[in-house]
Amino acid sequence: MPEKAGAAVESLPTLKKPTQNPAFRMMGIPRLKLKLPSRNWLIFLSITGSFTTAFLYDRQQKKKAQQRWCNLVSHMANEPLPTNFMPRRITIFLSPPPGDGLRVAREHFHEYIKPILVAGALDWEVIEGRREGEVRAGLAEKIRRTRKRDYEAPQLEAAPESRHDGQDLVEELRQKGGIKEWNGLQGDLVLGRHTWKEYIRGLHEGWLGPLDPPSPPDSVSPITRPEDHRGSQEPESTSETVSADSASESQHSTEPQESIPDPLDPPPPPPAKKPSPIP
């Protein structure tokens, strides 16, 4: 009996070890052989992974910083505002960086600063400087208008022909309607070092300068060289001067000319002494 049992066990077929999960095989998923990628693939994956990780980390940190500042100013959006008051407004000064256009400064403002202003329910006015000096002129004009309205000449009404734009008309309509400006703390936002320089010059010109804006520079005539004036003279006068010069030279040539000693020449020998007569 034991011999027959051993023979029956040996006659049973041997089961093979499954090479893939039967469920994955029925779903049509091929078998994936895990192996180390080649050298070129490792270089490619490491470089692309590093840049992708750095970009995602930068975006995450930027959103975190923006959210922190938005939380600091979000309480101002919940403050009640009377219907006859204008919202809180700040002035933003933009100018292009050296050797670049204004688009870079605009993108910087829209990406980093605008979300914080929106979270605080702040209104803003933008003064852009496309060329050098426009920020200074815009700030100085704004300060001069404030001085005329509130401080130095409040009783003088601006004539219609003296208005530069519709800003004075809008302010007049607001005063008639009883709409007041925000009486709280406001401020200016300056972006860029060169914008800051023009901002300081505009403050100096607006507060310490006259109330009237400076007149535009007159057209300057082109600079003429002395040779142009000489060439514009008449030819008769030139011939007269030439004849006068030749006459003067002939007079000087008849006169004996004295030789000018050269300082590098050796000094002349002293004159010989004459013998004295014997008495």
Short mmCIF file of C-alpha atoms in Angstrom, two decimals:
data_model
loop_
_atom_site.label_atom_id
_atom_site.label_comp_id
_atom_site.label_asym_id
_atom_site.label_seq_id
_atom_site.Cartn_x
_atom_site.Cartn_y
_atom_site.Cartn_z
CA MET A 1 0.00 0.00 0.00
CA PRO A 2 2.65 2.54 0.79
CA GLU A 3 4.29 1.86 -2.54
CA LYS A 4 1.01 2.47 -4.40
CA ALA A 5 0.42 5.74 -2.51
CA GLY A 6 3.90 7.02 -3.40
CA ALA A 7 3.36 6.18 -7.03
CA ALA A 8 0.02 8.09 -7.05
CA VAL A 9 1.68 11.19 -5.60
CA GLU A 10 4.41 11.09 -8.19
CA SER A 11 1.86 10.81 -10.99
CA LEU A 12 0.10 14.12 -10.01
CA PRO A 13 0.98 17.09 -12.27
CA THR A 14 3.18 19.79 -10.74
CA LEU A 15 1.55 23.29 -10.52
CA LYS A 16 3.60 26.19 -11.90
CA LYS A 17 4.04 29.38 -9.85
CA PRO A 18 1.90 32.16 -11.34
CA THR A 19 4.07 34.75 -13.07
CA GLN A 20 1.38 37.52 -12.89
CA ASN A 21 -1.64 38.37 -10.85
CA PRO A 22 -4.60 36.63 -12.47
CA ALA A 23 -6.85 39.66 -11.89
CA PHE A 24 -4.43 41.98 -13.73
CA ARG A 25 -4.07 39.42 -16.48
CA MET A 26 -7.84 39.23 -16.96
CA MET A 27 -8.01 43.07 -17.11
CA GLY A 28 -5.43 43.12 -19.86
CA ILE A 29 -2.72 44.86 -17.86
CA PRO A 30 0.66 43.59 -19.04
CA ARG A 31 3.26 42.40 -16.65
CA LEU A 32 5.70 45.13 -15.69
CA LYS A 33 9.21 44.06 -15.00
CA LEU A 34 10.74 46.36 -12.42
CA LYS A 35 14.30 47.17 -13.27
CA LEU A 36 16.71 50.07 -12.89
CA PRO A 37 16.52 52.53 -15.83
CA SER A 38 19.51 53.20 -17.99
CA ARG A 39 22.09 55.94 -17.46
CA ASN A 40 20.53 58.38 -19.94
CA TRP A 41 17.08 57.96 -18.42
CA LEU A 42 18.46 58.59 -14.95
CA ILE A 43 20.08 61.87 -16.10
CA PHE A 44 16.88 63.00 -17.83
CA LEU A 45 14.62 62.16 -14.91
CA SER A 46 16.89 63.80 -12.35
CA ILE A 47 17.13 67.10 -14.30
CA THR A 48 13.43 67.35 -15.11
CA GLY A 49 12.46 66.30 -11.60
CA SER A 50 14.72 68.96 -10.05
CA PHE A 51 13.27 71.78 -12.15
CA THR A 52 9.71 70.61 -11.58
CA THR A 53 10.22 70.35 -7.83
CA ALA A 54 11.79 73.82 -7.64
CA PHE A 55 8.92 75.36 -9.64
CA LEU A 56 6.23 73.71 -7.53
CA TYR A 57 8.01 74.71 -4.31
CA ASP A 58 8.22 78.34 -5.45
CA ARG A 59 4.51 78.42 -6.32
CA GLN A 60 3.60 76.89 -2.99
CA GLN A 61 5.68 79.34 -0.98
CA LYS A 62 4.32 82.29 -2.97
CA LYS A 63 0.73 81.26 -2.27
CA LYS A 64 1.55 80.78 1.39
CA ALA A 65 3.09 84.26 1.67
CA GLN A 66 0.19 85.86 -0.21
CA GLN A 67 -2.31 84.11 2.03
CA ARG A 68 -0.51 85.37 5.13
CA TRP A 69 -0.66 89.00 3.92
CA CYS A 70 -4.27 88.59 2.75
CA ASN A 71 -5.24 87.42 6.23
CA LEU A 72 -3.61 90.53 7.74
CA VAL A 73 -5.70 92.95 5.63
CA SER A 74 -8.90 90.95 5.28
CA HIS A 75 -10.46 92.65 8.34
CA MET A 76 -10.65 95.94 6.41
CA ALA A 77 -13.01 94.32 3.89
CA ASN A 78 -15.47 93.54 6.71
CA GLU A 79 -15.62 97.11 8.03
CA PRO A 80 -18.89 98.92 7.18
CA LEU A 81 -18.63 101.84 4.75
CA PRO A 82 -21.23 104.65 4.67
CA THR A 83 -22.97 105.22 1.37
CA ASN A 84 -21.77 108.83 1.10
CA PHE A 85 -18.06 107.96 1.50
CA MET A 86 -15.58 106.92 -1.12
CA PRO A 87 -13.65 103.69 -0.42
CA ARG A 88 -10.13 103.72 0.89
CA ARG A 89 -7.79 104.47 -2.00
CA ILE A 90 -4.04 104.25 -2.44
CA THR A 91 -1.88 105.51 -5.29
CA ILE A 92 0.47 103.10 -7.07
CA PHE A 93 3.46 104.37 -9.03
CA LEU A 94 4.89 102.18 -11.79
CA SER A 95 7.77 102.71 -14.15
CA PRO A 96 9.77 100.30 -16.31
CA PRO A 97 13.08 99.01 -14.96
CA PRO A 98 16.26 100.11 -16.76
CA GLY A 99 16.60 98.47 -20.15
CA ASP A 100 13.15 96.87 -20.06
CA GLY A 101 9.53 97.70 -20.80
CA LEU A 102 6.53 98.53 -18.66
CA ARG A 103 5.03 95.07 -19.13
CA VAL A 104 7.44 93.56 -16.56
CA ALA A 105 6.33 96.00 -13.85
CA ARG A 106 2.66 95.39 -14.67
CA GLU A 107 3.06 91.62 -14.44
CA HIS A 108 4.83 91.99 -11.10
CA PHE A 109 1.96 94.10 -9.78
CA HIS A 110 -0.79 91.76 -11.01
CA GLU A 111 0.94 88.63 -9.73
CA TYR A 112 2.16 89.68 -6.29
CA ILE A 113 0.36 92.85 -5.16
CA LYS A 114 -3.12 92.90 -6.66
CA PRO A 115 -4.43 89.83 -4.72
CA ILE A 116 -3.55 91.52 -1.42
CA LEU A 117 -5.32 94.76 -2.39
CA VAL A 118 -8.40 92.82 -3.46
CA ALA A 119 -8.46 90.91 -0.16
CA GLY A 120 -8.46 94.21 1.74
CA ALA A 121 -11.20 95.78 -0.47
CA LEU A 122 -8.88 98.65 -1.39
CA ASP A 123 -9.31 100.93 -4.37
CA TRP A 124 -6.20 102.12 -6.17
CA GLU A 125 -5.08 104.69 -8.70
CA VAL A 126 -2.12 103.87 -10.93
CA ILE A 127 0.34 106.46 -12.24
CA GLU A 128 2.53 104.89 -14.91
CA GLY A 129 5.74 106.34 -16.24
CA ARG A 130 6.36 105.22 -19.79
CA ARG A 131 9.24 107.67 -20.09
CA GLU A 132 11.63 109.24 -17.63
CA GLY A 133 10.00 112.08 -15.70
CA GLU A 134 6.33 111.11 -16.17
CA VAL A 135 5.99 109.78 -12.61
CA ARG A 136 7.50 112.99 -11.23
CA ALA A 137 5.21 115.19 -13.35
CA GLY A 138 2.10 113.18 -12.45
CA LEU A 139 2.77 113.30 -8.71
CA ALA A 140 3.63 117.02 -8.79
CA GLU A 141 0.40 117.83 -10.67
CA LYS A 142 -1.64 115.81 -8.17
CA ILE A 143 -0.06 117.66 -5.22
CA ARG A 144 -0.58 121.06 -6.86
CA ARG A 145 -4.26 120.25 -7.40
CA THR A 146 -4.60 119.28 -3.73
CA ARG A 147 -2.92 122.51 -2.62
CA LYS A 148 -5.24 124.62 -4.77
CA ARG A 149 -8.34 122.83 -3.50
CA ASP A 150 -7.67 122.41 0.22
CA TYR A 151 -4.86 124.64 1.45
CA GLU A 152 -3.73 127.70 -0.46
CA ALA A 153 -6.62 128.72 -2.76
CA PRO A 154 -9.86 126.97 -1.71
CA GLN A 155 -12.02 130.01 -2.48
CA LEU A 156 -10.89 130.31 -6.10
CA GLU A 157 -12.97 128.36 -8.54
CA ALA A 158 -11.15 126.96 -11.50
CA ALA A 159 -12.23 128.42 -14.81
CA PRO A 160 -13.48 125.97 -17.45
CA GLU A 161 -10.59 126.75 -19.74
CA SER A 162 -8.05 126.15 -16.95
CA ARG A 163 -9.12 122.55 -16.30
CA HIS A 164 -6.63 120.04 -17.55
CA ASP A 165 -9.01 117.06 -17.62
CA GLY A 166 -12.32 115.83 -16.24
CA GLN A 167 -10.98 115.21 -12.74
CA ASP A 168 -12.04 118.66 -11.50
CA LEU A 169 -15.52 118.18 -12.92
CA VAL A 170 -15.89 114.78 -11.21
CA GLU A 171 -14.82 116.23 -7.87
CA GLU A 172 -17.29 119.08 -8.26
CA LEU A 173 -20.13 116.64 -8.93
CA ARG A 174 -19.17 114.60 -5.88
CA GLN A 175 -19.21 117.68 -3.68
CA LYS A 176 -22.68 118.62 -4.92
CA GLY A 177 -23.93 115.09 -4.25
CA GLY A 178 -22.51 115.07 -0.72
CA ILE A 179 -19.99 112.30 -1.41
CA LYS A 180 -16.90 112.65 0.76
CA GLU A 181 -13.41 111.23 0.46
CA TRP A 182 -12.09 108.67 2.87
CA ASN A 183 -10.85 110.53 5.96
CA GLY A 184 -8.71 107.70 7.29
CA LEU A 185 -5.14 106.68 6.73
CA GLN A 186 -4.11 106.34 3.08
CA GLY A 187 -0.78 105.96 1.34
CA ASP A 188 1.30 105.52 -1.79
CA LEU A 189 2.87 102.35 -3.13
CA VAL A 190 6.08 102.80 -5.12
CA LEU A 191 7.50 99.91 -7.16
CA GLY A 192 11.16 100.10 -8.16
CA ARG A 193 14.22 102.11 -7.19
CA HIS A 194 14.05 104.43 -10.19
CA THR A 195 10.37 105.05 -9.49
CA TRP A 196 11.33 105.97 -5.93
CA LYS A 197 13.79 108.60 -7.17
CA GLU A 198 11.15 110.23 -9.35
CA TYR A 199 8.66 110.01 -6.49
CA ILE A 200 10.94 112.01 -4.18
CA ARG A 201 11.53 114.64 -6.89
CA GLY A 202 7.79 114.92 -7.49
CA LEU A 203 7.15 115.49 -3.77
CA HIS A 204 9.75 118.24 -3.75
CA GLU A 205 8.35 119.90 -6.86
CA GLY A 206 4.70 119.60 -5.80
CA TRP A 207 4.94 120.87 -2.21
CA LEU A 208 7.81 123.34 -2.47
CA GLY A 209 7.29 124.61 -6.01
CA PRO A 210 4.79 127.15 -7.39
CA LEU A 211 1.12 126.36 -7.92
CA ASP A 212 1.34 126.81 -11.67
CA PRO A 213 2.94 123.95 -13.62
CA PRO A 214 6.23 124.72 -15.38
CA SER A 215 5.96 125.90 -18.97
CA PRO A 216 7.13 123.51 -21.68
CA PRO A 217 10.65 124.18 -23.01
CA ASP A 218 10.91 126.39 -26.10
CA SER A 219 12.28 125.07 -29.35
CA VAL A 220 16.04 125.53 -29.32
CA SER A 221 17.71 126.54 -32.57
CA PRO A 222 20.53 124.26 -33.75
CA ILE A 223 24.01 125.25 -32.66
CA THR A 224 26.08 126.78 -35.45
CA ARG A 225 29.83 126.44 -35.62
CA PRO A 226 32.20 129.37 -36.21
CA GLU A 227 33.13 127.88 -39.57
CA ASP A 228 29.53 128.28 -40.73
CA HIS A 229 29.61 132.01 -39.97
CA ARG A 230 32.87 132.37 -41.82
CA GLY A 231 31.49 130.62 -44.86
CA SER A 232 28.37 132.81 -44.90
CA GLN A 233 30.35 136.00 -45.50
CA GLU A 234 30.34 137.58 -48.95
CA PRO A 235 33.28 136.83 -51.24
CA GLU A 236 34.02 140.57 -51.80
CA SER A 237 34.80 141.14 -48.15
CA THR A 238 37.06 138.08 -48.21
CA SER A 239 39.03 139.46 -51.17
CA GLU A 240 39.36 142.83 -49.43
CA THR A 241 40.76 141.23 -46.31
CA VAL A 242 43.20 139.17 -48.37
CA SER A 243 44.49 142.28 -50.22
CA ALA A 244 44.87 144.17 -46.95
CA ASP A 245 46.83 141.28 -45.44
CA SER A 246 49.14 141.11 -48.48
CA ALA A 247 49.78 144.87 -48.30
CA SER A 248 50.66 144.68 -44.64
CA GLU A 249 53.00 141.77 -45.33
CA SER A 250 54.80 143.77 -48.06
CA GLN A 251 55.30 146.71 -45.69
CA HIS A 252 56.72 144.43 -43.04
CA SER A 253 59.03 142.77 -45.57
CA THR A 254 60.70 146.12 -46.47
CA GLU A 255 61.53 146.81 -42.85
CA PRO A 256 64.66 145.15 -41.47
CA GLN A 257 63.74 142.22 -39.29
CA GLU A 258 65.66 141.57 -36.12
CA SER A 259 66.86 138.05 -35.56
CA ILE A 260 65.59 136.45 -32.40
CA PRO A 261 68.36 134.56 -30.57
CA ASP A 262 67.75 130.92 -29.87
CA PRO A 263 68.09 130.09 -26.17
CA LEU A 264 69.74 126.75 -27.04
CA ASP A 265 72.59 128.40 -29.00
CA PRO A 266 75.86 128.97 -27.12
CA PRO A 267 76.43 132.52 -25.89
CA PRO A 268 78.56 134.72 -28.20
CA PRO A 269 82.21 135.27 -27.20
CA PRO A 270 83.00 138.49 -25.33
CA PRO A 271 84.50 141.34 -27.47
CA ALA A 272 88.28 141.56 -27.55
CA LYS A 273 89.82 144.36 -25.52
CA LYS A 274 91.84 146.98 -27.42
CA PRO A 275 95.36 147.59 -26.09
CA SER A 276 95.71 150.83 -24.23
CA PRO A 277 98.21 153.38 -25.83
CA ILE A 278 101.61 153.76 -24.13
CA PRO A 279 102.06 157.21 -22.68
#
